[in-house]
PDB file of C-alpha atoms and ligand atoms in Angstrom:
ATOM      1  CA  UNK A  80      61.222 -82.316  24.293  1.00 55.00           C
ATOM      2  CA  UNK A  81      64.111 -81.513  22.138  1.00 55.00           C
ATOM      3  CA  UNK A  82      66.754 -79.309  23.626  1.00 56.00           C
ATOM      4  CA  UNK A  83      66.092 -76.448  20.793  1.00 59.00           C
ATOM      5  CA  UNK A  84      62.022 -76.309  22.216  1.00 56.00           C
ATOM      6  CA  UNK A  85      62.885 -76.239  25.851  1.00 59.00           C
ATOM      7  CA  UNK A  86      66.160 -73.044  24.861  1.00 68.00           C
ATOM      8  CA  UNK A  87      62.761 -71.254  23.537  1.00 93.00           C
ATOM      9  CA  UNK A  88      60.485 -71.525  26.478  1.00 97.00           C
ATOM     10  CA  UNK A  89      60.885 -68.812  29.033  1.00 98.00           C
ATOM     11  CA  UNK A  90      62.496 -70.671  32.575  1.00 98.00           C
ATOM     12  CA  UNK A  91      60.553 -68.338  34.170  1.00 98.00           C
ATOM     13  CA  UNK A  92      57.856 -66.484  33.181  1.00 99.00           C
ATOM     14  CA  UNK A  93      56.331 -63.200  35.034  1.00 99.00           C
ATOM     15  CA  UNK A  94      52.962 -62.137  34.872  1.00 99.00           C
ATOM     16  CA  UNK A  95      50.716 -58.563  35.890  1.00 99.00           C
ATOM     17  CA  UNK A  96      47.695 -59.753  36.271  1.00 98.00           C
ATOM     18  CA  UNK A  97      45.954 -56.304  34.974  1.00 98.00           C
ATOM     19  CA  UNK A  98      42.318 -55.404  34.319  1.00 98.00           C
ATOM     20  CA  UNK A  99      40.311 -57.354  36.971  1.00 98.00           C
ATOM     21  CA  UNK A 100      38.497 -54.240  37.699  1.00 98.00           C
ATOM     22  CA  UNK A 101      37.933 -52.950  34.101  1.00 98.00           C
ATOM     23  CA  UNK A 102      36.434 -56.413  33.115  1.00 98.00           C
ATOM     24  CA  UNK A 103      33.840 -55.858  36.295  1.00 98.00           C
ATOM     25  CA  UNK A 104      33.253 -52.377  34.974  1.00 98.00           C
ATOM     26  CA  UNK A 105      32.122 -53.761  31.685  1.00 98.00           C
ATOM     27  CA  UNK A 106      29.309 -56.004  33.147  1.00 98.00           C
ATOM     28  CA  UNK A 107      28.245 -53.550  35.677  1.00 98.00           C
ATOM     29  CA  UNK A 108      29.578 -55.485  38.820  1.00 98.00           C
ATOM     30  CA  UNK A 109      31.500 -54.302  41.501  1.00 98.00           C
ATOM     31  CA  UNK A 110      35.594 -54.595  41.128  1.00 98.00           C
ATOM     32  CA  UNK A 111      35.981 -57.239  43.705  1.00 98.00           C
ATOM     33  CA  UNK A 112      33.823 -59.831  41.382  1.00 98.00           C
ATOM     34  CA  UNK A 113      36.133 -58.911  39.018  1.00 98.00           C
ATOM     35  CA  UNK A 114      39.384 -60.140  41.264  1.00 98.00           C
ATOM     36  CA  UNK A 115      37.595 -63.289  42.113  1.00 98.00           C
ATOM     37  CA  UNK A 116      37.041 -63.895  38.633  1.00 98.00           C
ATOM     38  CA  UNK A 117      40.462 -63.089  38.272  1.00 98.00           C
ATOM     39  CA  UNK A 118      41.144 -66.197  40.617  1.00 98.00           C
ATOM     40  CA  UNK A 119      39.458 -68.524  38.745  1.00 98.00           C
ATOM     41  CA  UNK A 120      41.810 -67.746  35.377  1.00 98.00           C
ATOM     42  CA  UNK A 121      44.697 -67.837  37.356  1.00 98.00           C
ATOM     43  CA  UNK A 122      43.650 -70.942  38.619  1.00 98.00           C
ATOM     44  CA  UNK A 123      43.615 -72.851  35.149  1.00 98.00           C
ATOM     45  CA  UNK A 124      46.652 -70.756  34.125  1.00 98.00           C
ATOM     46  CA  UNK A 125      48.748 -72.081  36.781  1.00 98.00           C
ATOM     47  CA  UNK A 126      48.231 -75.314  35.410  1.00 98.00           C
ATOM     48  CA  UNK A 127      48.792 -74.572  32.239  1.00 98.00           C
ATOM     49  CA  UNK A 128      51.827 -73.148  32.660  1.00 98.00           C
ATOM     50  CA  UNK A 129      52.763 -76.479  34.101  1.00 98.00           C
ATOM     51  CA  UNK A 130      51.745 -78.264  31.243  1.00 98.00           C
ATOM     52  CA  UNK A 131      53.949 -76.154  29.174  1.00 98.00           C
ATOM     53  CA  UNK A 132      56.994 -77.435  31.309  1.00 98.00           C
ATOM     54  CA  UNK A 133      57.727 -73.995  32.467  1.00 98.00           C
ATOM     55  CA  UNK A 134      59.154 -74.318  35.763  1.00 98.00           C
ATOM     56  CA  UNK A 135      58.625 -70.945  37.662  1.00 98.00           C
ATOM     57  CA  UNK A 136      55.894 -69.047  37.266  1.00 99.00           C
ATOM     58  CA  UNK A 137      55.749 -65.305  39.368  1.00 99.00           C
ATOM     59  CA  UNK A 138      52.276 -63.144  39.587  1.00 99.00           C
ATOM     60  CA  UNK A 139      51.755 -59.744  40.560  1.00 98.00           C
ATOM     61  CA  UNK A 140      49.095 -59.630  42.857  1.00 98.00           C
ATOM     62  CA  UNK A 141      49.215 -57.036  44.925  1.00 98.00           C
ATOM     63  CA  UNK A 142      51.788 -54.300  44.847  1.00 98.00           C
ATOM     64  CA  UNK A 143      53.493 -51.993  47.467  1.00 98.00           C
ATOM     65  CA  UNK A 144      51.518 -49.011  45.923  1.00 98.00           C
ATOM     66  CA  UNK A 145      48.175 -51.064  45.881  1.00 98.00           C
ATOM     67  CA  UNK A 146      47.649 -50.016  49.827  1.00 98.00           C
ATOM     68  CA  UNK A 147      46.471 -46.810  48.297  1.00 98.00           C
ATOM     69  CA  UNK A 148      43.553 -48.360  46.952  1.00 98.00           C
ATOM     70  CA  UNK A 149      39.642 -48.033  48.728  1.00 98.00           C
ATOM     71  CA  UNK A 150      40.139 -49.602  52.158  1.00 98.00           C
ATOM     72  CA  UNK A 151      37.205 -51.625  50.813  1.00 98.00           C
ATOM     73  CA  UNK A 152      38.911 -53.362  48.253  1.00 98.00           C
ATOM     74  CA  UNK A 153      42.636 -53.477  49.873  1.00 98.00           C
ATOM     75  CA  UNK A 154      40.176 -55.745  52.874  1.00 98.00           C
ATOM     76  CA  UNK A 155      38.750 -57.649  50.102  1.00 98.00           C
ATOM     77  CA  UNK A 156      41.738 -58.456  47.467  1.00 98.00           C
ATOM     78  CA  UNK A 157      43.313 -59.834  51.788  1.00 98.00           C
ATOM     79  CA  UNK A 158      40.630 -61.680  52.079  1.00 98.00           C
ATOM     80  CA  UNK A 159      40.602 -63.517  49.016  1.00 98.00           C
ATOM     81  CA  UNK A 160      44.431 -64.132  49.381  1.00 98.00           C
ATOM     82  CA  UNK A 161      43.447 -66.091  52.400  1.00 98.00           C
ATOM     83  CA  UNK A 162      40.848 -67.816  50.794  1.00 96.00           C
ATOM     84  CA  UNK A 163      42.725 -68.774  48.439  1.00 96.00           C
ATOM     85  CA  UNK A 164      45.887 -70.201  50.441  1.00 96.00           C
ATOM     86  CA  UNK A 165      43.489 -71.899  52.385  1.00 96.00           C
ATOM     87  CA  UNK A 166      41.172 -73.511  50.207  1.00 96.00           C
ATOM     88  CA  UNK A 167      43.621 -74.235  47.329  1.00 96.00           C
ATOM     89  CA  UNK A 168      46.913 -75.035  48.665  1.00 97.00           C
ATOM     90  CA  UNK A 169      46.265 -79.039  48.762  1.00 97.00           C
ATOM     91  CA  UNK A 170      45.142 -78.737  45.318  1.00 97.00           C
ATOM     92  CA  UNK A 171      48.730 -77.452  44.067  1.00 98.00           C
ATOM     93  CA  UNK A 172      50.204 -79.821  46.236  1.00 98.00           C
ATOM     94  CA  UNK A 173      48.376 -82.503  44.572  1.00 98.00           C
ATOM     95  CA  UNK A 174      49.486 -81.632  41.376  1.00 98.00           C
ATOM     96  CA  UNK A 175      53.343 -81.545  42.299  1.00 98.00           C
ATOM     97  CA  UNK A 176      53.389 -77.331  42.747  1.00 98.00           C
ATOM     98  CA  UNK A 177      55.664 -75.841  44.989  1.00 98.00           C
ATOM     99  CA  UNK A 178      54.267 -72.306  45.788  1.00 98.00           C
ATOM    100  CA  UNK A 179      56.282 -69.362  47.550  1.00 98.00           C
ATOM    101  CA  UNK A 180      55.580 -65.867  47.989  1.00 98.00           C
ATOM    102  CA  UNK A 181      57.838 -62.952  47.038  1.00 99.00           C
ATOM    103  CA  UNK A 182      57.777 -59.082  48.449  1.00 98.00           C
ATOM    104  CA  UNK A 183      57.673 -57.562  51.744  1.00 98.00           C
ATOM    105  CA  UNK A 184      56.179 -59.445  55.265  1.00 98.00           C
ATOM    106  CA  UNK A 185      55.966 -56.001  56.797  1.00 98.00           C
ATOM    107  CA  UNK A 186      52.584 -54.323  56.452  1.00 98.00           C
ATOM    108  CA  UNK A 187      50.800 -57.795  55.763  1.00 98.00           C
ATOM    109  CA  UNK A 188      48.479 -58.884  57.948  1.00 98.00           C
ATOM    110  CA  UNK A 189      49.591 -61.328  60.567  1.00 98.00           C
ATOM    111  CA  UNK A 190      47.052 -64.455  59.957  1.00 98.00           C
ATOM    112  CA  UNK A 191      48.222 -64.306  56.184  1.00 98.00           C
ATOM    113  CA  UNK A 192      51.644 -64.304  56.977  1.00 98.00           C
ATOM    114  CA  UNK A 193      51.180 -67.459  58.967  1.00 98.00           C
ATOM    115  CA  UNK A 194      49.354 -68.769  56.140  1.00 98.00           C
ATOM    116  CA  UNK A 195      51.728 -68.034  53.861  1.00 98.00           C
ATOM    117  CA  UNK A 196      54.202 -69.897  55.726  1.00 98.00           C
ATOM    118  CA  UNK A 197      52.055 -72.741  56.245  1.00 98.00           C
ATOM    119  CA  UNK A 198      51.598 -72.983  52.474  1.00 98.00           C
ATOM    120  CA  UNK A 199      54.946 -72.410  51.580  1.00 98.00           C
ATOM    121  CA  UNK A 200      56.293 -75.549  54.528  1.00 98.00           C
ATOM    122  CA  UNK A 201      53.153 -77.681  53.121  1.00 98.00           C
ATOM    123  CA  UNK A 202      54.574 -77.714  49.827  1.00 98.00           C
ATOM    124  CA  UNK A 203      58.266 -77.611  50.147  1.00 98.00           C
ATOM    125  CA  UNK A 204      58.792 -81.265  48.916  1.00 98.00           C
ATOM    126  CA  UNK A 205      56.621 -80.446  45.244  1.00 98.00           C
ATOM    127  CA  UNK A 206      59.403 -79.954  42.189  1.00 98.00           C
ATOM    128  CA  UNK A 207      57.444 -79.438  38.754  1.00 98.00           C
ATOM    129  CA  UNK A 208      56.683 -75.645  39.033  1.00 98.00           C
ATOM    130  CA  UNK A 209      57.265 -73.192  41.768  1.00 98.00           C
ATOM    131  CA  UNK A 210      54.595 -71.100  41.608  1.00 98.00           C
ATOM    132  CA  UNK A 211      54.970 -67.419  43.595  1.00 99.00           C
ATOM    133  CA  UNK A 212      52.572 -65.492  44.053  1.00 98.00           C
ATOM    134  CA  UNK A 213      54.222 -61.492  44.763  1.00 98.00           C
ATOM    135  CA  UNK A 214      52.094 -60.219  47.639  1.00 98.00           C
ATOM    136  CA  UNK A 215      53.114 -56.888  48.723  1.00 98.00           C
ATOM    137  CA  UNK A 216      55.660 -56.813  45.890  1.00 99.00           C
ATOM    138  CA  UNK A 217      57.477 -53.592  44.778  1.00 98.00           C
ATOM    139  CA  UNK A 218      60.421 -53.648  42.803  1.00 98.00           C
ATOM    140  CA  UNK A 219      61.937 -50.693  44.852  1.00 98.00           C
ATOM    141  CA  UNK A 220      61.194 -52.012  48.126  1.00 98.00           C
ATOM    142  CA  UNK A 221      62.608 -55.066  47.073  1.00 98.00           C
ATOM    143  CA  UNK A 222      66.445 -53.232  46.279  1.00 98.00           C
ATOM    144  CA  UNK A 223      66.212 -50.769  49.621  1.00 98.00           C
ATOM    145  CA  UNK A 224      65.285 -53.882  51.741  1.00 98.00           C
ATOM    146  CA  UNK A 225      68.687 -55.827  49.852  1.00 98.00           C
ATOM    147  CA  UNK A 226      70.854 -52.420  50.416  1.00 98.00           C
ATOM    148  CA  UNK A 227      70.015 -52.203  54.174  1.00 98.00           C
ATOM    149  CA  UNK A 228      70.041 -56.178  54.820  1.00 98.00           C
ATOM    150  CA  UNK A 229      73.519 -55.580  53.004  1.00 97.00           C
ATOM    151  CA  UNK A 230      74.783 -52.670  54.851  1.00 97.00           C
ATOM    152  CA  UNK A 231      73.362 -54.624  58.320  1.00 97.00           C
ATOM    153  CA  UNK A 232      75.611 -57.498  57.338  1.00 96.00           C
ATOM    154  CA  UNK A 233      78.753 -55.321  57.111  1.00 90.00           C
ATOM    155  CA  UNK A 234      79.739 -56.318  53.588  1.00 90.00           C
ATOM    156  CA  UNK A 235      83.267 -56.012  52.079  1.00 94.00           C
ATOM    157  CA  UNK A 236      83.183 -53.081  49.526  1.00 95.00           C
ATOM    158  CA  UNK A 237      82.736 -52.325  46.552  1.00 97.00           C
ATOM    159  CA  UNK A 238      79.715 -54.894  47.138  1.00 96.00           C
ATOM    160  CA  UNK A 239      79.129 -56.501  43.470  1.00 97.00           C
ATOM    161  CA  UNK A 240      75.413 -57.084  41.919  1.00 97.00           C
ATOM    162  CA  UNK A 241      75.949 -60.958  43.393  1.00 97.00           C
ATOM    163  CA  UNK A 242      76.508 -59.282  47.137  1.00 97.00           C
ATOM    164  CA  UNK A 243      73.247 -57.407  46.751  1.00 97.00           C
ATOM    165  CA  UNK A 244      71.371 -60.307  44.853  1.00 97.00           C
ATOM    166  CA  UNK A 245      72.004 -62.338  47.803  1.00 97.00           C
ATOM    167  CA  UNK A 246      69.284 -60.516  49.777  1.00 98.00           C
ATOM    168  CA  UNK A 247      66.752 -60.043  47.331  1.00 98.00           C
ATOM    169  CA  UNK A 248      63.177 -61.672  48.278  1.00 98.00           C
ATOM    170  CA  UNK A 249      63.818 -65.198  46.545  1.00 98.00           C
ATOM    171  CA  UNK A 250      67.313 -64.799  45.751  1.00 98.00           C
ATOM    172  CA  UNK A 251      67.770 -68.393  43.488  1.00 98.00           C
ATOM    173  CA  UNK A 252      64.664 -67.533  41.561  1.00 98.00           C
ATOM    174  CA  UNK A 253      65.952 -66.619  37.998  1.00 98.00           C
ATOM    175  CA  UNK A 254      65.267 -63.616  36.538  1.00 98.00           C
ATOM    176  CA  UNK A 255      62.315 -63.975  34.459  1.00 98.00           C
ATOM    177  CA  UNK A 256      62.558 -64.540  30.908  1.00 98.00           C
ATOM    178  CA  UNK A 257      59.358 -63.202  29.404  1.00 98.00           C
ATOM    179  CA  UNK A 258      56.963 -60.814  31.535  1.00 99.00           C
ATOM    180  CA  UNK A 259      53.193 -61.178  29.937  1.00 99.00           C
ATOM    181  CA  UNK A 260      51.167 -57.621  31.095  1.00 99.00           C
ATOM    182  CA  UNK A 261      47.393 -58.122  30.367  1.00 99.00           C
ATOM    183  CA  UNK A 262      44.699 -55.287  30.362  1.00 98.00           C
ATOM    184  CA  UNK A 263      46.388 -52.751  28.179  1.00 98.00           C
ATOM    185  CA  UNK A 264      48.655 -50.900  30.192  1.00 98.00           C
ATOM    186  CA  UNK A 265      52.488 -50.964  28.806  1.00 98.00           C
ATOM    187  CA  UNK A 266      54.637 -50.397  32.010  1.00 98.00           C
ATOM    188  CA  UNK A 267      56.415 -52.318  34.401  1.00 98.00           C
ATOM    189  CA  UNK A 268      54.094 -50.775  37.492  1.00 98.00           C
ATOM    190  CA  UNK A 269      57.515 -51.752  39.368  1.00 98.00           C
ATOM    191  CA  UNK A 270      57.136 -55.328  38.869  1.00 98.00           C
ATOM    192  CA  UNK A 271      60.606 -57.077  39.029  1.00 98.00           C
ATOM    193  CA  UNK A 272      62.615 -53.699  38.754  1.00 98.00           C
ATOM    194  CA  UNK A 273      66.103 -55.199  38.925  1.00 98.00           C
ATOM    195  CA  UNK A 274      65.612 -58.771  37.374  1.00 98.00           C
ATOM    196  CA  UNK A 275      63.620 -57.608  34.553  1.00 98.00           C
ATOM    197  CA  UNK A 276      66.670 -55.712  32.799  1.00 98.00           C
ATOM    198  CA  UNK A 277      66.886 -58.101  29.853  1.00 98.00           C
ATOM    199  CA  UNK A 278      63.294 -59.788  30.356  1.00 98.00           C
ATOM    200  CA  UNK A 279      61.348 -59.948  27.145  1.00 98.00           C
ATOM    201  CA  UNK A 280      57.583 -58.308  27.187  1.00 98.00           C
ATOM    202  CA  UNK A 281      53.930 -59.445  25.612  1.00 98.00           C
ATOM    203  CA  UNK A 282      51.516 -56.896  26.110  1.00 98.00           C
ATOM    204  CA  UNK A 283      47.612 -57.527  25.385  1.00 98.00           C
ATOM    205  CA  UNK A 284      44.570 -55.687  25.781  1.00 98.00           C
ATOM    206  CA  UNK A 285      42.463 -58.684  27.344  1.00 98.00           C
ATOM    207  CA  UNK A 286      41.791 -57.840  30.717  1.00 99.00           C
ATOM    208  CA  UNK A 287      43.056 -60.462  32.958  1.00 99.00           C
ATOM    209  CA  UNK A 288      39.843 -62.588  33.819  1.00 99.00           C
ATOM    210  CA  UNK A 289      39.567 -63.639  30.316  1.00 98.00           C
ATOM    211  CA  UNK A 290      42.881 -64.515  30.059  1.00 98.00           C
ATOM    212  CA  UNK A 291      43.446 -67.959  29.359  1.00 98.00           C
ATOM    213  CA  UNK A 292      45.390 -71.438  27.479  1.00 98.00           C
ATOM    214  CA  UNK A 293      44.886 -69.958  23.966  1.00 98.00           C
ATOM    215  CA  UNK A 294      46.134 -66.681  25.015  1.00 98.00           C
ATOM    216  CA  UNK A 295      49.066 -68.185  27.258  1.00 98.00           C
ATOM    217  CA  UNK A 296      50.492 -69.796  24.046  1.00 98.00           C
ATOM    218  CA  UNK A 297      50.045 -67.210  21.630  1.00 98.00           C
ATOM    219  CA  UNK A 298      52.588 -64.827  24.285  1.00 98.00           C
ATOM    220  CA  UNK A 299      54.833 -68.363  24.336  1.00 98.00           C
ATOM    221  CA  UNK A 300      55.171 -68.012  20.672  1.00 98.00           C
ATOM    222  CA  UNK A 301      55.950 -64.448  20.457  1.00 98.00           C
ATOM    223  CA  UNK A 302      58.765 -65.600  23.132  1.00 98.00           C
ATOM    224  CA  UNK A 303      60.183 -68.202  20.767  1.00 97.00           C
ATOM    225  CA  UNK A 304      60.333 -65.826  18.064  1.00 96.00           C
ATOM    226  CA  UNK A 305      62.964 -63.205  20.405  1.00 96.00           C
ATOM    227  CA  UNK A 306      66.089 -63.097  19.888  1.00 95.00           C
ATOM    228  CA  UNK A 307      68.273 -62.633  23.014  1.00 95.00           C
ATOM    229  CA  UNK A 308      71.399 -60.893  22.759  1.00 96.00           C
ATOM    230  CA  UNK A 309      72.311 -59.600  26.334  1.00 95.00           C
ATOM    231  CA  UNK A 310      74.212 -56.966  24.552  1.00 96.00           C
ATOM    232  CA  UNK A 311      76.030 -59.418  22.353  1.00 96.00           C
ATOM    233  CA  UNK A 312      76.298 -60.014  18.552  1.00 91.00           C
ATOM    234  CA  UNK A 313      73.826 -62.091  16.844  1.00 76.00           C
ATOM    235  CA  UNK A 314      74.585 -65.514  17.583  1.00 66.00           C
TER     236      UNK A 314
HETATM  237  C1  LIG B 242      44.788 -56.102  38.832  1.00 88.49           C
HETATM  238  O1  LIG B 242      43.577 -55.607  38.375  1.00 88.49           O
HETATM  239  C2  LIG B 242      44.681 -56.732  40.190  1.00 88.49           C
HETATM  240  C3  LIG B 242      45.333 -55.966  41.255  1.00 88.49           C
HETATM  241  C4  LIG B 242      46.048 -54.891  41.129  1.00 88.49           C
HETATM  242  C5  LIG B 242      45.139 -56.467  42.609  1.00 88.49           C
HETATM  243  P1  LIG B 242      43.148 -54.081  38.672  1.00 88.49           P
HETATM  244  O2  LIG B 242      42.379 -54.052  39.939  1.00 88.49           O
HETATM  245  O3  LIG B 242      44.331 -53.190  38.620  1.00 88.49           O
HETATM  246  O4  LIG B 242      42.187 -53.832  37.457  1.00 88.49           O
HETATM  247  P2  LIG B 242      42.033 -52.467  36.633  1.00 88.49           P
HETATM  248  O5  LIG B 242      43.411 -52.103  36.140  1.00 88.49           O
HETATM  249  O6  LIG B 242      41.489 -51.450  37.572  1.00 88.49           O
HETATM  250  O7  LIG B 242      41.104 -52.824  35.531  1.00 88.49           O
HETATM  251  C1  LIG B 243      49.979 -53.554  38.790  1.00 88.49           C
HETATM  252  O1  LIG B 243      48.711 -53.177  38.445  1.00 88.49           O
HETATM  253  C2  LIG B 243      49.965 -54.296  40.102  1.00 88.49           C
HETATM  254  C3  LIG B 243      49.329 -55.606  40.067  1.00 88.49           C
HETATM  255  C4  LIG B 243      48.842 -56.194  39.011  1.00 88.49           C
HETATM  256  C5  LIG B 243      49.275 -56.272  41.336  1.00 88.49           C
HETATM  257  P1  LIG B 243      48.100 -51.741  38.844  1.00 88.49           P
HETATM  258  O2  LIG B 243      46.751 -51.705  38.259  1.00 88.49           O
HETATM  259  O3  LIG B 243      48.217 -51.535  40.309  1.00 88.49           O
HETATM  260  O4  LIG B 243      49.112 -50.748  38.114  1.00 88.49           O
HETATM  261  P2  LIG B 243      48.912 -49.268  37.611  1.00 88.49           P
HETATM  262  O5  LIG B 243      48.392 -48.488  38.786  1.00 88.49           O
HETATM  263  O6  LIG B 243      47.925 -49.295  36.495  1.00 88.49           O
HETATM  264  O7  LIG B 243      50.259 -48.840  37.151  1.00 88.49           O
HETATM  265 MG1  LIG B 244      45.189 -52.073  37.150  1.00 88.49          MG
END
């Protein structure tokens, strides 16, 4: 690939996977067929996003605020997270994917935390794309649990942004480049608060189950087409 088509391909690209329940809705099933079918597009998107030679992919699965959902569907979005770390992980591995999760242990059940870090050791070794799932994700959380790791490892002050990147979640994942919102919505929904301050944004109203290749490189073209300026002059 020449070096002008890999400059306009996000390094990482960030993804809200939005409207798994509003695609249910619309065929009169309940919400949690619509987050398996969500699954199954992620699936094929994951390797698709491979195939475009992107090498770190994040999704927003399940957010901080999402507890405050039916306990119903909170138990069944858990256990379809550990279906799918358990019946999928040798797949990725397979196909050369590293995966690791991002957001906060605390308040996750044990047995998926253990599976989580049985996924993430089982596929340590894989290079092509990292692929991280954000499980119990919030972008605030994320900067309160850096500021008190921070102030618990009595830091020299003024800290800088580096000092308090340090303890983010996955602190050598770059910030992402483009962040893709499907079903509609046109917010952040505290997805990547701090590393999303120059990020570039596709929004579409396909709700995330239907979301797929032809859509994926319709939102990479809009991204070639930004110009990034990081507060610069045109270059
Ligand atoms: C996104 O789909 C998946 C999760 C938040 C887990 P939603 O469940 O938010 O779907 P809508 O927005 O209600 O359609
Ligand atoms: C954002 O979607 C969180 C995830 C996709 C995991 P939500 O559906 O929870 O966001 P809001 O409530 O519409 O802002
Ligand atoms: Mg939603």
């Amino acid at each position: 690939m020449s070096d002008e088509k890999i400059k306009s391909k996000p390094k990482h690209l960030a993804i809200i996977l939005d409207g798994n329940g509003r695609w249910a809705r619309k065929r009169h099933l309940p919400r949690l067929l619509g987050h398996r079918a969500g699954v199954k597009a992620l699936e094929k998107i994951v390797r698709a996003v491979k195939r475009e030679c992107i090498p770190y992919l994040s999704v927003y699965a399940f957010s901080t605020e999402n507890w405050n959902r039916p306990e119903l569907e909170v138990k069944g979005l858990m256990s379809l997270f550990r279906y799918y770390i358990r019946k999928k992980i040798d797949e990725l591995k397979a196909e050369d994917i590293k995966i690791r999760f991002c957001g906060r242990k605390s308040g996750l059940p044990e047995d998926i935390l253990e599976l989580m870090k049985w996924g993430e050791d089982y596929t340590a070794n894989q290079t092509t794309l990292e692929f991280i799932p954000c499980l119990n994700y919030g972008g605030r959380a994320e900067i309160i649990d850096a500021v008190n790791t921070l102030i618990a490892s009595n830091p020299q002050t003024p800290v800088t942004e580096q000092d308090l990147r340090k303890y983010f979640y996955l602190p050598d994942v770059p910030d992402p480049d483009l962040i893709i919102r499907t079903g509609g919505e046109f917010r952040l929904s505290n997805f990547w608060l701090w590393g999303s301050a120059y990020s570039e944004y596709y929004f579409t109203d396909i709700f995330w189950p239907d979301f797929n290749e032809a859509e994926l490189k319709k939102a990479l073209e809009f991204y070639a087409g930004r110009e990034r300026r990081y507060g610069g002059l045109k270059s």
